[in-house]
Amino acid sequence: MKIVNPYDNSVLGEITLSDAQGALEKVADAKKAESVMRKLSAFQRSSILKEIVKGIQENFDELVFILSKESGKPYMYAKGEVERAMETFTIAAEECKRLPHEAFDLDGSQRGEGRRGEYRYFPAGLVFGISPFNFPLNLAVHKIAPALAAGCPIILKPSSKTPLTMELLNSIIQKTALPEGGFTLIHCSREVGEELIQHSEIKVLSFTGSPSVGWKMKSMAGKKKVVLELGGNAAAIVCEDSDYSNALDQLITGSFAYSGQVCIHTQRIYVHQDVVDQFKKDFVARAQQFTVGNPISPSTNFSVMIDEHNAKRVESWVNEAVGAGAQVVLGGKREGAYYPPTILTAVPANAKVRNEEVFGPVVMIESYHSFEEVLKEVNDSRWGLQASIFTDSVAKLNQAFEVLEVGGLLHNLATTFRVDEMPYGGIKDSGFGREGVKYAMMDYLEGKLLVR
Amino acid sequence: MKIVNPYDNSVLGEITLSDAQGALEKVADAKKAESVMRKLSAFQRSSILKEIVKGIQENFDELVFILSKESGKPYMYAKGEVERAMETFTIAAEECKRLPHEAFDLDGSQRGEGRRGEYRYFPAGLVFGISPFNFPLNLAVHKIAPALAAGCPIILKPSSKTPLTMELLNSIIQKTALPEGGFTLIHCSREVGEELIQHSEIKVLSFTGSPSVGWKMKSMAGKKKVVLELGGNAAAIVCEDSDYSNALDQLITGSFAYSGQVCIHTQRIYVHQDVVDQFKKDFVARAQQFTVGNPISPSTNFSVMIDEHNAKRVESWVNEAVGAGAQVVLGGKREGAYYPPTILTAVPANAKVRNEEVFGPVVMIESYHSFEEVLKEVNDSRWGLQASIFTDSVAKLNQAFEVLEVGGLLHNLATTFRVDEMPYGGIKDSGFGREGVKYAMMDYLEGKLLVR
Amino acid sequence: MKIVNPYDNSVLGEITLSDAQGALEKVADAKKAESVMRKLSAFQRSSILKEIVKGIQENFDELVFILSKESGKPYMYAKGEVERAMETFTIAAEECKRLPHEAFDLDGSQRGEGRRGEYRYFPAGLVFGISPFNFPLNLAVHKIAPALAAGCPIILKPSSKTPLTMELLNSIIQKTALPEGGFTLIHCSREVGEELIQHSEIKVLSFTGSPSVGWKMKSMAGKKKVVLELGGNAAAIVCEDSDYSNALDQLITGSFAYSGQVCIHTQRIYVHQDVVDQFKKDFVARAQQFTVGNPISPSTNFSVMIDEHNAKRVESWVNEAVGAGAQVVLGGKREGAYYPPTILTAVPANAKVRNEEVFGPVVMIESYHSFEEVLKEVNDSRWGLQASIFTDSVAKLNQAFEVLEVGGLLHNLATTFRVDEMPYGGIKDSGFGREGVKYAMMDYLEGKLLVR
Amino acid sequence: MKIVNPYDNSVLGEITLSDAQGALEKVADAKKAESVMRKLSAFQRSSILKEIVKGIQENFDELVFILSKESGKPYMYAKGEVERAMETFTIAAEECKRLPHEAFDLDGSQRGEGRRGEYRYFPAGLVFGISPFNFPLNLAVHKIAPALAAGCPIILKPSSKTPLTMELLNSIIQKTALPEGGFTLIHCSREVGEELIQHSEIKVLSFTGSPSVGWKMKSMAGKKKVVLELGGNAAAIVCEDSDYSNALDQLITGSFAYSGQVCIHTQRIYVHQDVVDQFKKDFVARAQQFTVGNPISPSTNFSVMIDEHNAKRVESWVNEAVGAGAQVVLGGKREGAYYPPTILTAVPANAKVRNEEVFGPVVMIESYHSFEEVLKEVNDSRWGLQASIFTDSVAKLNQAFEVLEVGGLLHNLATTFRVDEMPYGGIKDSGFGREGVKYAMMDYLEGKLLVR
C-alpha cells in the first residue's frame, strides 16, 4: 500500500498489510511476551522508556519530516508533536516507578480484626492500540508508553494514512532492550482489525478515532477493558469580562491549528453580545494572517487537509449550513485537499457543522445573552470532550465547571490545550475512559488484593 | 408472582412484575432524580445513608426472618448479612464525604507553566443494578450504597427468588429524606431487564450473577460503564507448614456455609501430600457435625439449597464426576432441595464439579507435591475470583501472590472472607471491575478536569 | 481553685490542682496505657469514639450550660461548639479506620530490584495536650479525638478558667470502653505543666494558646513532636467587585462572635476605597444590633469577655491607638468585664490593636487603593493564621492565594470559618503544624518502613 | 584549613572557614533567593536538577576520586555513592513535578455546604543543611535535592573532614541555571554554625550527624522545622529458618562496609542458638577475606577509618568491653587510623560497643533462644534506626514489624540497605523526621488552604 504526501501527492513509501493469518501470528508472538514483560523491574521498564526517548532525540529531524510529510501537518506543529512524544515517554519512565499500590487496615470491621490488606497493581496483559492520522506519533505514544510502563506488551495499528512515522518509531523501539514481542506494529484492513478486537488473548483495547467505529468496537470487545478517545464539537465561551487579546490568541490556534483536524478543535465560539462584533472583526483579521504553504516549510502555519475526500466533506457540510441560512464570514472555498480557515455565523441549530465533528478548519462564532443560556447551548450536543471559558469571574467559572458536560474545562485557554500528564478524555459520545500517562496506565493494570 | 420458602414450600408473599411500559416509566422517573441527587451535599447524602442504617436497625429482626425464609439461609448467616448491610451503608455514609478529588500542577511541562489542574468527581448518572439470590440484601446494598454515596439514582432488580427482603429495604429507604426517584425497586422478566440494559439513559450497569448472563450484558450495554461480579471455583492451598486447625476451621466454613451458594465458596482444596490424609480425615469429621434443619432456627447451620432444580443440578454434576472416576468421601445423596455437605477426591480434570461454578455444598480435596505444581493447578481454571493459602512461609506467600490469577488472595483465611470495605472482584471469566464501597463508587463517578 | 461565671461572678464549681508528684503519677499511669491502646483495633477505637459522641449527645444540654457559664460564651455559640465537638469525635471515629499506610515498589532503583516497601503508621506514644479557654470543649477535643483515633493515650490540661466543661467530658469518656489511662484530665499550675512539657515519657506535645508560651514550650520540649496553635491578627480584604451583603454578614460575625476571643477573629478589614464609606456605615449599623445580655439566654449574641483583666487590657490597647491618632467609629467604653463591639479606623501602623492579637471585640476598618498594596499590608504582620478575601475576580483570588502568608485563605467567608475536618493552623508566629482530625493524627503517628 | 587523606596523611586541599560576618552575609544572599526560587516552575526546577545530574556524570571520575581520598572510603563504595547521588537528584527532578496537593469537599459538614478546599504546598523558605563525613556526597544531596525540588534555597555545611567533594559539587551546581543564592556552600566553626541554627530567617534545619549535637540543635532552633538524622546500634536477627548464605552476605557488608562508619552499620547480630556456632565460624572466615589497602585502589574493600582519633576511640570501647568479659573472636588490633574487622561475643549488657553507636568496624554476635526474648533484646536500646530480620516465617516477620522500635525493618537484607526514594529515619534517640526525597520534601514545604 502506497503512502502519499497530501500536499503534493508524491509517494513517500509503502507498507505491507498483514492478512488475518499474519495478524494472528503477531498476537501469538506478543502474547508470549506477556510473562517476560511482567517480570521486568520498574528500573528496567524505566530504562527502556528512556532509551526510546534517546532514540527519538537521535532521529528527531527525520521523525519531524516524515510526520509532516505524510500528514500534511505544518513543520512547527510536527516538531511540537515529536517533542511531546518524548515528554510522554519520559512521563511514563517516571510513572512506572510509582504504581499506586495501596496498603490498608481491615480491622475497621469487627470481622477483620488483626487483618490488613495490600492492593497491588499487576500488568493486565496484551494491549491492542489503534491510533489516528491526526497525531500520527503522539496519540500512538499515548498508548505505547503507558502500556510499556505498566509492563504490558502492545500491538499498535496506526492509521493507514500515516503509518511511516510509526515505522520509524518502531525501528527506534526495536533497538532498545525491550523484550521481543513487547512492541508490535501492525498494518491491516478493518476486517483483520476486527478479528483482533474480538481476540480473547487481547486484554485491553485502546482506540482513538471516529465515534461510530469506536462505539461499535466496545460492543465487539468481549471481556476486554476498553478505552475510547473519540471526537467532539468543542465550544468556547468568551465572557464580557475576559482578557480579550488572550482569548483571540488562544481561539485562533484552537480553531485552525492543523486545519482543525484535532479532536479538541474549537468548533463553536460563543461570545457575549456586548463584545461579539469586535471579537468577530478581530478574529477574522487574525485568521487572514496565516502563512499558507508546504507543510514542510518552517514558516508555514496552515496547509492542506489530510486528503481531498475530507476537504470535500467539509465543503459539503459548510454548503449545507449556508443553504440553511448560515453566513460565511471568511473562507469557504476549497481547492483540492486545501480548505481555508473558515468562519461561519448564524449557523442553524441542526447544521452538521454545528452538531457533528467537522474535523476541518471551520469555526462558528455566535453571540449569547445570558450565561445560563450559553451553558445550555454548549451542553446541547451529543459530545463532551473539552470546552473553554474566558472570564475573570469566580462565580461563572465555578458554575461552568459544575454544569458543563465535558471531560475537561479550560480556563482562559483554547479547547485544544493538552499536556501529556493530565487526564484527558470525553464523556457522552466523546469517549470512554481517560488517557494521560498515569490515567491510561490504570487501564493497563489489574489490581490484586492480598489479605494477611 | 408467588415467592416460596425453599425449606417448606410455603408461600411467603407475592410480587408484581413490571412490564416494558412500566419499566420505562420507572427509568424516566429515576432519570428525573439525576439532577436532584447531583445537588445533594455530602452532608445530605451521608445523613440519608445513616437514616437507612437506622431503619435497618429498627427492622432488624424482620429483615433477618424474611431473608432467611425466602433464601433458605440459616438464621445465623442471615443475621450476619443484615449486620453487614448496615456496615456497608455506614461505610458509604463515610466515603461520600471523601471523594478522591485531585489537585496537581501542570507546570512540569513547559507548555503548562503557570497552569494547574483540578480533577473532580461528579455523579456518573442513573445506575441499573441487578443482584442475585444468594445474598439478597448485602449484594444489592453493595450497589445501592455506593450509588447513593456517589450521588446517583439507582434502579435495582433483585433476584426473582428473593425479592421480599428488598421490598422491605425499599420501604425503609423510601421513608428517608432520599429524593423521589433516588432509589427504585423493580421486578421484571429477563426480557424487560434487557431493555433496561440497553437503555441509553442508564449510564452504569452493575450486575452480580451468573457469568454467561453477565458477559452477554457487557456486549449489549452500549455506552454504559459495566461492572460484573460473577462466579468462580475458588481454590485453597494448605501447605505442610500451615496452622492445621485454623485451616480446618476456615475451610469448613468456606466449603459449606449457606450450602456453598456463595461466589467465593471453597470448591477446591489442595493439601500437601505429607498432611493430606490427616486433613481429609479431620475435615470429614468436622463436616459431619453440622446442625441440619429449618433455616429459621438459630441453631441450624446447614439447610436446603435455594430450590430443587439447583439441588438436582449439583447432584448431576457430582454423578458425572463419580462416573468419570471421582470418589465420594462424604455426602452425595440429595433429598428434594436438600443436598448434604459433600466431599470428593480424585476428581478428574475435566469434571464440571472442578471446572464450573458448582454453587452448592461440594468441595474436592486433592493432594499436591510441589508448590509450583499446585500454583499451576489453581490457575488451571477459567475463573479468577479469590483463593486461599495456608502457610507460614514468606517465600511461598509472595510467590502465590505474584503468580495466582485471582482478584484476591487470602492468607490463612477461607476463600469466602470478605469485609465490605475491601476491593472485591474477579479477573478472567469471574468478573469485570471491583466492588467494595470505595472502589464501587469509582464506577458511579465521572472525573472532570479543570485547567486553570 | 474556684471557677467563676464571668458574667455574674457566681461560683460554678471547684477544681483541685495536681502537684508535681500527682502529675508524675498521672504520667506513669497514662504511660502504662500506651501498650494497651496500641493493641486496640480500628473497630475498637472507632467504637469508643462513637460512644463518646453518644455520651455528649446524652449530656448535650448540661455541656452547653456549663460551657456557656464558665466561658461567658453566648448560648447559641456554646450550642454550636458542643455540636462541633460531636462532629470532631465522629470524624475521628471514621479516620481511625483510614490510616494512610503506603505500599510501594523499590525496584525503581537497580539496587532495589525484587524489593517492595510498606510504610505503616503506628501510635507515636503518650500525648500531652494543653487547651485554651475560648473553646473549652472543641479545642480540647481537637487533641483528644485524633490522639485516641491514632491509638495514643492523652493527658489533657484545660485552661484553668474553663475546666468544668472538661470535667464533664472526662466523666463521659471514662464511662466508655476506653482502656484505663487512655484519657487523663489534669489541672495544674504552669510550673507543674512545664515539668510535663519536659517529661521524656511524653512523645507529643500539642498546645493551643498564647504565642509566647507556645514558642517557649517548643524549646523546652526535648525530643517530642510539637504542635502549636497560636494566635493572629486576621485580616479580610473586601474588593470593589465583591458581594457586598455577604461580606457584611460574614465580617460582623468574624469580628464580634464571642467578643472576638477567637484565634481567627477578624481584626483588620481592608475595603477598597470605592466602597469603604458605605461599607463602614453599614457595618456600624449592623454592629449596633447585637442583643447584649446574659450568655445563658438563647437570644443573647454578645456578652462579657472572659474576665475584667482582659477587658482592661483591650481597653488600654484601644486607648493607646486612639492616643496615637486612631478614630473610634463605634464602641470603646468598658464596663467591668464587658467590652462593647468596637470599630476603629485610621489606626497607626505601630498600634498594638493592629499588630498584636487583640483577642477582644475590636476591629479596624481601613481603605486601600491598589490590590498589590493591600496584599502587602495584610502580610505586614508577624502572624499568619487565616485571612479572607471577598471578590469575584479569579485573578485576584489566585494572586491572593499565591502571595498571602497564612495557613488558610477563605474566599467570600469570614476569617473565622472552620470546619473540623479541614487542615487548620498558622505559619510565621501563628503556629507550627496543622490540626483538623486527619492532619492532627499525623503528628500522633509514627511511620515504620518494612522492606521485603 | 587543610584537608588530609586519612590513608596517607597527604594534603588534598584547603578550605576557608567563614566567620560570623561572612556567614550572615551568606544567609542574607540566600534569603534573597527565596522569592526567585519560589517562582520557578516545576519544569524549571526539574531542568536544573537534571542539569546537576549531567554535571555529576561529566565529573564522575573526579568526584569518585576526591570522595574516596578525603574520606578514606574504598573506591568501589565511593563509586556507588556518586551513582546514588545522581539517582537522588533524578528522583528529585521527578518528584518536584508531583507535589501532593489536595482537593476535597467541605460539604461533609453542614456548615461547609457548597464549600470545597484546596490544600497546596508552597516552599517553606530558606533551608540550612548540615551533612556528615561518612557519605560526603549523598547525605548532603539528600538535603540539597529535595530543597531545590521544593523550591527552597539551601545553605549546606559539610563536615570539615570531607569538604572537597562538596566543593566540586558546588562548582557543578553553580554552572546550572539555578538562581543565584539557590545553593550556598559554607564551611564554618561550630560556633558560627550555631548562629545559623538560631537565625530567624532560616526556616528549616536539616541535620545528619551525631545525636548529642542534633538534639541540642532542636532546642536551639526556635521556630524552625527540624529534621535530625542521627545514629544507632542497628541489630540483625538471624532465625533458624533463614536463608543462611544470604544472611552471611548481607551482614558481612552491613558490619564492615566503609569500616562500619555508617549510621545503619550492623552493630549487633543475634543468631538463633541452633545455628549460631556455624554462623560465627563462617562469618569469621568471610571477615578475613577483605582486601585491605589504599582506598583509591579498585580492589580494596576495607581500609582506614576517618582518622586516628576515631580508631583510638573504637579501640578503647573494645578494650572496655573485653575488660568486662567480652571475647574477641576476630580483630581488635589498631594500627594508626586503621582498625581491622572486629567480631566480639559475650559482650556485657552495659558495654559501650553494645549501647553506643560504635561507628567503626566492630560487630557483636550473640545467640538467642526465644523469638520474644530477642525482640526485647533488640529493643533494649535508646536507638531506633533500622533493624534486619532473616527468616521465612510470616508470623515472625509480622511480629517483628509490629514490635521492633525502629524506623525501618529490613527483611532478608542488611541493616545498611537503603534506596534513595524510600522513607528513611529513626525513632527514639536516632532521629526526628524522615528523609528520602519525597518524604524530605514535605519538611521543605508548607501547606496553605484555600476554602472556596
PDB file of C-alpha atoms in Angstrom, chain C residues 177-317:
ATOM      1  CA  ALA C 177     -14.714   1.182  76.946  1.00  0.00           C
ATOM      2  CA  LEU C 178     -11.583   3.313  76.657  1.00  0.00           C
ATOM      3  CA  PRO C 179      -8.755   1.488  78.465  1.00  0.00           C
ATOM      4  CA  GLU C 180      -7.751   2.877  81.833  1.00  0.00           C
ATOM      5  CA  GLY C 181      -5.245   5.656  81.386  1.00  0.00           C
ATOM      6  CA  GLY C 182      -6.322   6.266  77.805  1.00  0.00           C
ATOM      7  CA  PHE C 183      -7.597   9.706  78.728  1.00  0.00           C
ATOM      8  CA  THR C 184      -6.399  11.724  81.725  1.00  0.00           C
ATOM      9  CA  LEU C 185      -7.610  15.149  82.721  1.00  0.00           C
ATOM     10  CA  ILE C 186      -5.165  17.224  84.692  1.00  0.00           C
ATOM     11  CA  HIS C 187      -5.388  20.642  86.306  1.00  0.00           C
ATOM     12  CA  CYS C 188      -2.098  22.121  87.358  1.00  0.00           C
ATOM     13  CA  SER C 189      -0.015  25.245  87.698  1.00  0.00           C
ATOM     14  CA  ARG C 190       2.229  26.438  84.896  1.00  0.00           C
ATOM     15  CA  GLU C 191       5.273  25.171  86.808  1.00  0.00           C
ATOM     16  CA  VAL C 192       3.907  21.653  87.053  1.00  0.00           C
ATOM     17  CA  GLY C 193       2.851  21.912  83.414  1.00  0.00           C
ATOM     18  CA  GLU C 194       6.420  22.719  82.448  1.00  0.00           C
ATOM     19  CA  GLU C 195       7.620  19.557  84.116  1.00  0.00           C
ATOM     20  CA  LEU C 196       5.308  17.595  81.893  1.00  0.00           C
ATOM     21  CA  ILE C 197       6.440  19.504  78.830  1.00  0.00           C
ATOM     22  CA  GLN C 198       9.950  18.328  79.554  1.00  0.00           C
ATOM     23  CA  HIS C 199       8.954  14.793  80.566  1.00  0.00           C
ATOM     24  CA  SER C 200      10.782  12.205  78.466  1.00  0.00           C
ATOM     25  CA  GLU C 201       7.926   9.691  78.532  1.00  0.00           C
ATOM     26  CA  ILE C 202       5.675  12.118  76.716  1.00  0.00           C
ATOM     27  CA  LYS C 203       6.160  11.829  72.989  1.00  0.00           C
ATOM     28  CA  VAL C 204       3.918  14.537  71.590  1.00  0.00           C
ATOM     29  CA  LEU C 205       3.068  17.992  72.854  1.00  0.00           C
ATOM     30  CA  SER C 206       0.068  19.745  71.383  1.00  0.00           C
ATOM     31  CA  PHE C 207      -0.601  23.231  72.592  1.00  0.00           C
ATOM     32  CA  THR C 208      -3.273  25.756  71.743  1.00  0.00           C
ATOM     33  CA  GLY C 209      -2.841  29.104  73.398  1.00  0.00           C
ATOM     34  CA  SER C 210      -0.728  32.208  73.514  1.00  0.00           C
ATOM     35  CA  PRO C 211       2.310  32.567  71.260  1.00  0.00           C
ATOM     36  CA  SER C 212       4.893  33.500  73.862  1.00  0.00           C
ATOM     37  CA  VAL C 213       4.057  30.447  75.940  1.00  0.00           C
ATOM     38  CA  GLY C 214       3.891  28.197  72.890  1.00  0.00           C
ATOM     39  CA  TRP C 215       7.227  29.060  71.328  1.00  0.00           C
ATOM     40  CA  LYS C 216       8.949  28.716  74.671  1.00  0.00           C
ATOM     41  CA  MET C 217       7.470  25.246  75.017  1.00  0.00           C
ATOM     42  CA  LYS C 218       8.924  24.220  71.672  1.00  0.00           C
ATOM     43  CA  SER C 219      12.395  24.957  73.011  1.00  0.00           C
ATOM     44  CA  MET C 220      11.755  23.041  76.214  1.00  0.00           C
ATOM     45  CA  ALA C 221      10.127  20.013  74.623  1.00  0.00           C
ATOM     46  CA  GLY C 222      13.259  17.933  74.067  1.00  0.00           C
ATOM     47  CA  LYS C 223      12.716  15.067  71.647  1.00  0.00           C
ATOM     48  CA  LYS C 224       8.948  15.495  71.430  1.00  0.00           C
ATOM     49  CA  LYS C 225       6.928  16.250  68.373  1.00  0.00           C
ATOM     50  CA  VAL C 226       5.368  19.658  68.933  1.00  0.00           C
ATOM     51  CA  VAL C 227       2.208  21.191  67.527  1.00  0.00           C
ATOM     52  CA  LEU C 228       1.436  24.829  68.297  1.00  0.00           C
ATOM     53  CA  GLU C 229      -1.850  26.520  67.521  1.00  0.00           C
ATOM     54  CA  LEU C 230      -1.345  30.160  68.434  1.00  0.00           C
ATOM     55  CA  GLY C 231      -2.965  33.437  67.599  1.00  0.00           C
ATOM     56  CA  GLY C 232      -3.064  36.061  64.912  1.00  0.00           C
ATOM     57  CA  ASN C 233      -4.447  39.357  63.762  1.00  0.00           C
ATOM     58  CA  ALA C 234      -6.502  38.028  60.900  1.00  0.00           C
ATOM     59  CA  ALA C 235      -7.244  40.351  58.005  1.00  0.00           C
ATOM     60  CA  ALA C 236     -10.051  40.486  55.470  1.00  0.00           C
ATOM     61  CA  ILE C 237      -9.921  42.166  52.079  1.00  0.00           C
ATOM     62  CA  VAL C 238     -13.171  43.484  50.607  1.00  0.00           C
ATOM     63  CA  CYS C 239     -12.745  44.184  46.901  1.00  0.00           C
ATOM     64  CA  GLU C 240     -14.850  46.584  44.912  1.00  0.00           C
ATOM     65  CA  ASP C 241     -16.325  43.708  42.895  1.00  0.00           C
ATOM     66  CA  SER C 242     -17.439  41.640  45.864  1.00  0.00           C
ATOM     67  CA  ASP C 243     -20.862  40.574  47.046  1.00  0.00           C
ATOM     68  CA  TYR C 244     -21.416  43.370  49.490  1.00  0.00           C
ATOM     69  CA  SER C 245     -24.088  41.934  51.733  1.00  0.00           C
ATOM     70  CA  ASN C 246     -22.349  38.623  52.130  1.00  0.00           C
ATOM     71  CA  ALA C 247     -19.150  40.410  53.132  1.00  0.00           C
ATOM     72  CA  LEU C 248     -21.084  42.344  55.784  1.00  0.00           C
ATOM     73  CA  ASP C 249     -22.722  39.225  57.206  1.00  0.00           C
ATOM     74  CA  GLN C 250     -19.511  37.296  57.326  1.00  0.00           C
ATOM     75  CA  LEU C 251     -17.374  40.034  58.817  1.00  0.00           C
ATOM     76  CA  ILE C 252     -19.800  41.094  61.521  1.00  0.00           C
ATOM     77  CA  THR C 253     -19.633  37.524  62.765  1.00  0.00           C
ATOM     78  CA  GLY C 254     -15.878  37.289  62.225  1.00  0.00           C
ATOM     79  CA  SER C 255     -15.299  40.492  64.163  1.00  0.00           C
ATOM     80  CA  PHE C 256     -17.582  40.122  67.150  1.00  0.00           C
ATOM     81  CA  ALA C 257     -18.561  36.475  67.739  1.00  0.00           C
ATOM     82  CA  TYR C 258     -17.698  35.568  71.335  1.00  0.00           C
ATOM     83  CA  SER C 259     -16.348  39.087  71.798  1.00  0.00           C
ATOM     84  CA  GLY C 260     -13.526  38.393  69.365  1.00  0.00           C
ATOM     85  CA  GLN C 261     -11.955  35.880  71.721  1.00  0.00           C
ATOM     86  CA  VAL C 262     -11.220  33.598  68.790  1.00  0.00           C
ATOM     87  CA  CYS C 263      -7.781  32.838  67.316  1.00  0.00           C
ATOM     88  CA  ILE C 264      -9.050  33.668  63.842  1.00  0.00           C
ATOM     89  CA  HIS C 265     -11.101  36.700  64.909  1.00  0.00           C
ATOM     90  CA  THR C 266     -11.272  39.315  62.155  1.00  0.00           C
ATOM     91  CA  GLN C 267      -9.058  42.075  63.476  1.00  0.00           C
ATOM     92  CA  ARG C 268      -8.330  44.008  60.293  1.00  0.00           C
ATOM     93  CA  ILE C 269     -10.714  44.806  57.449  1.00  0.00           C
ATOM     94  CA  TYR C 270      -9.330  46.411  54.314  1.00  0.00           C
ATOM     95  CA  VAL C 271     -12.002  47.769  51.998  1.00  0.00           C
ATOM     96  CA  HIS C 272     -11.438  49.131  48.529  1.00  0.00           C
ATOM     97  CA  GLN C 273     -11.604  52.934  48.584  1.00  0.00           C
ATOM     98  CA  ASP C 274     -14.559  52.999  46.193  1.00  0.00           C
ATOM     99  CA  VAL C 275     -16.808  51.201  48.652  1.00  0.00           C
ATOM    100  CA  VAL C 276     -15.236  51.832  52.048  1.00  0.00           C
ATOM    101  CA  ASP C 277     -17.537  54.645  53.150  1.00  0.00           C
ATOM    102  CA  GLN C 278     -20.719  52.767  52.507  1.00  0.00           C
ATOM    103  CA  PHE C 279     -19.229  49.595  53.980  1.00  0.00           C
ATOM    104  CA  LYS C 280     -18.217  51.340  57.168  1.00  0.00           C
ATOM    105  CA  LYS C 281     -21.639  52.906  57.555  1.00  0.00           C
ATOM    106  CA  ASP C 282     -23.476  49.622  57.062  1.00  0.00           C
ATOM    107  CA  PHE C 283     -21.012  47.758  59.256  1.00  0.00           C
ATOM    108  CA  VAL C 284     -21.564  50.155  62.138  1.00  0.00           C
ATOM    109  CA  ALA C 285     -25.310  49.824  61.750  1.00  0.00           C
ATOM    110  CA  ARG C 286     -25.040  46.064  61.924  1.00  0.00           C
ATOM    111  CA  ALA C 287     -22.656  46.173  64.898  1.00  0.00           C
ATOM    112  CA  GLN C 288     -25.271  48.131  66.833  1.00  0.00           C
ATOM    113  CA  GLN C 289     -27.851  45.381  66.502  1.00  0.00           C
ATOM    114  CA  PHE C 290     -26.344  42.849  68.883  1.00  0.00           C
ATOM    115  CA  THR C 291     -28.508  41.522  71.688  1.00  0.00           C
ATOM    116  CA  VAL C 292     -26.320  42.004  74.723  1.00  0.00           C
ATOM    117  CA  GLY C 293     -27.008  40.086  77.905  1.00  0.00           C
ATOM    118  CA  ASN C 294     -26.535  37.013  79.999  1.00  0.00           C
ATOM    119  CA  PRO C 295     -24.725  34.471  77.848  1.00  0.00           C
ATOM    120  CA  ILE C 296     -27.050  31.754  79.025  1.00  0.00           C
ATOM    121  CA  SER C 297     -30.028  33.422  77.354  1.00  0.00           C
ATOM    122  CA  PRO C 298     -30.767  31.944  73.922  1.00  0.00           C
ATOM    123  CA  SER C 299     -31.306  35.374  72.408  1.00  0.00           C
ATOM    124  CA  THR C 300     -28.009  36.844  73.576  1.00  0.00           C
ATOM    125  CA  ASN C 301     -25.407  37.133  70.874  1.00  0.00           C
ATOM    126  CA  PHE C 302     -22.916  39.400  72.624  1.00  0.00           C
ATOM    127  CA  SER C 303     -21.789  39.350  76.220  1.00  0.00           C
ATOM    128  CA  VAL C 304     -18.876  39.809  78.619  1.00  0.00           C
ATOM    129  CA  MET C 305     -15.268  38.914  77.998  1.00  0.00           C
ATOM    130  CA  ILE C 306     -13.619  36.084  79.898  1.00  0.00           C
ATOM    131  CA  ASP C 307     -12.635  38.427  82.776  1.00  0.00           C
ATOM    132  CA  GLU C 308     -12.176  42.053  83.695  1.00  0.00           C
ATOM    133  CA  HIS C 309      -8.425  41.724  83.373  1.00  0.00           C
ATOM    134  CA  ASN C 310      -8.740  41.030  79.689  1.00  0.00           C
ATOM    135  CA  ALA C 311     -11.364  43.690  79.173  1.00  0.00           C
ATOM    136  CA  LYS C 312      -8.989  46.213  80.752  1.00  0.00           C
ATOM    137  CA  ARG C 313      -6.158  45.037  78.503  1.00  0.00           C
ATOM    138  CA  VAL C 314      -8.295  45.603  75.422  1.00  0.00           C
ATOM    139  CA  GLU C 315      -9.338  48.987  76.750  1.00  0.00           C
ATOM    140  CA  SER C 316      -5.738  50.032  77.233  1.00  0.00           C
ATOM    141  CA  TRP C 317      -4.785  48.900  73.702  1.00  0.00           C
TER     142      TRP C 317
END
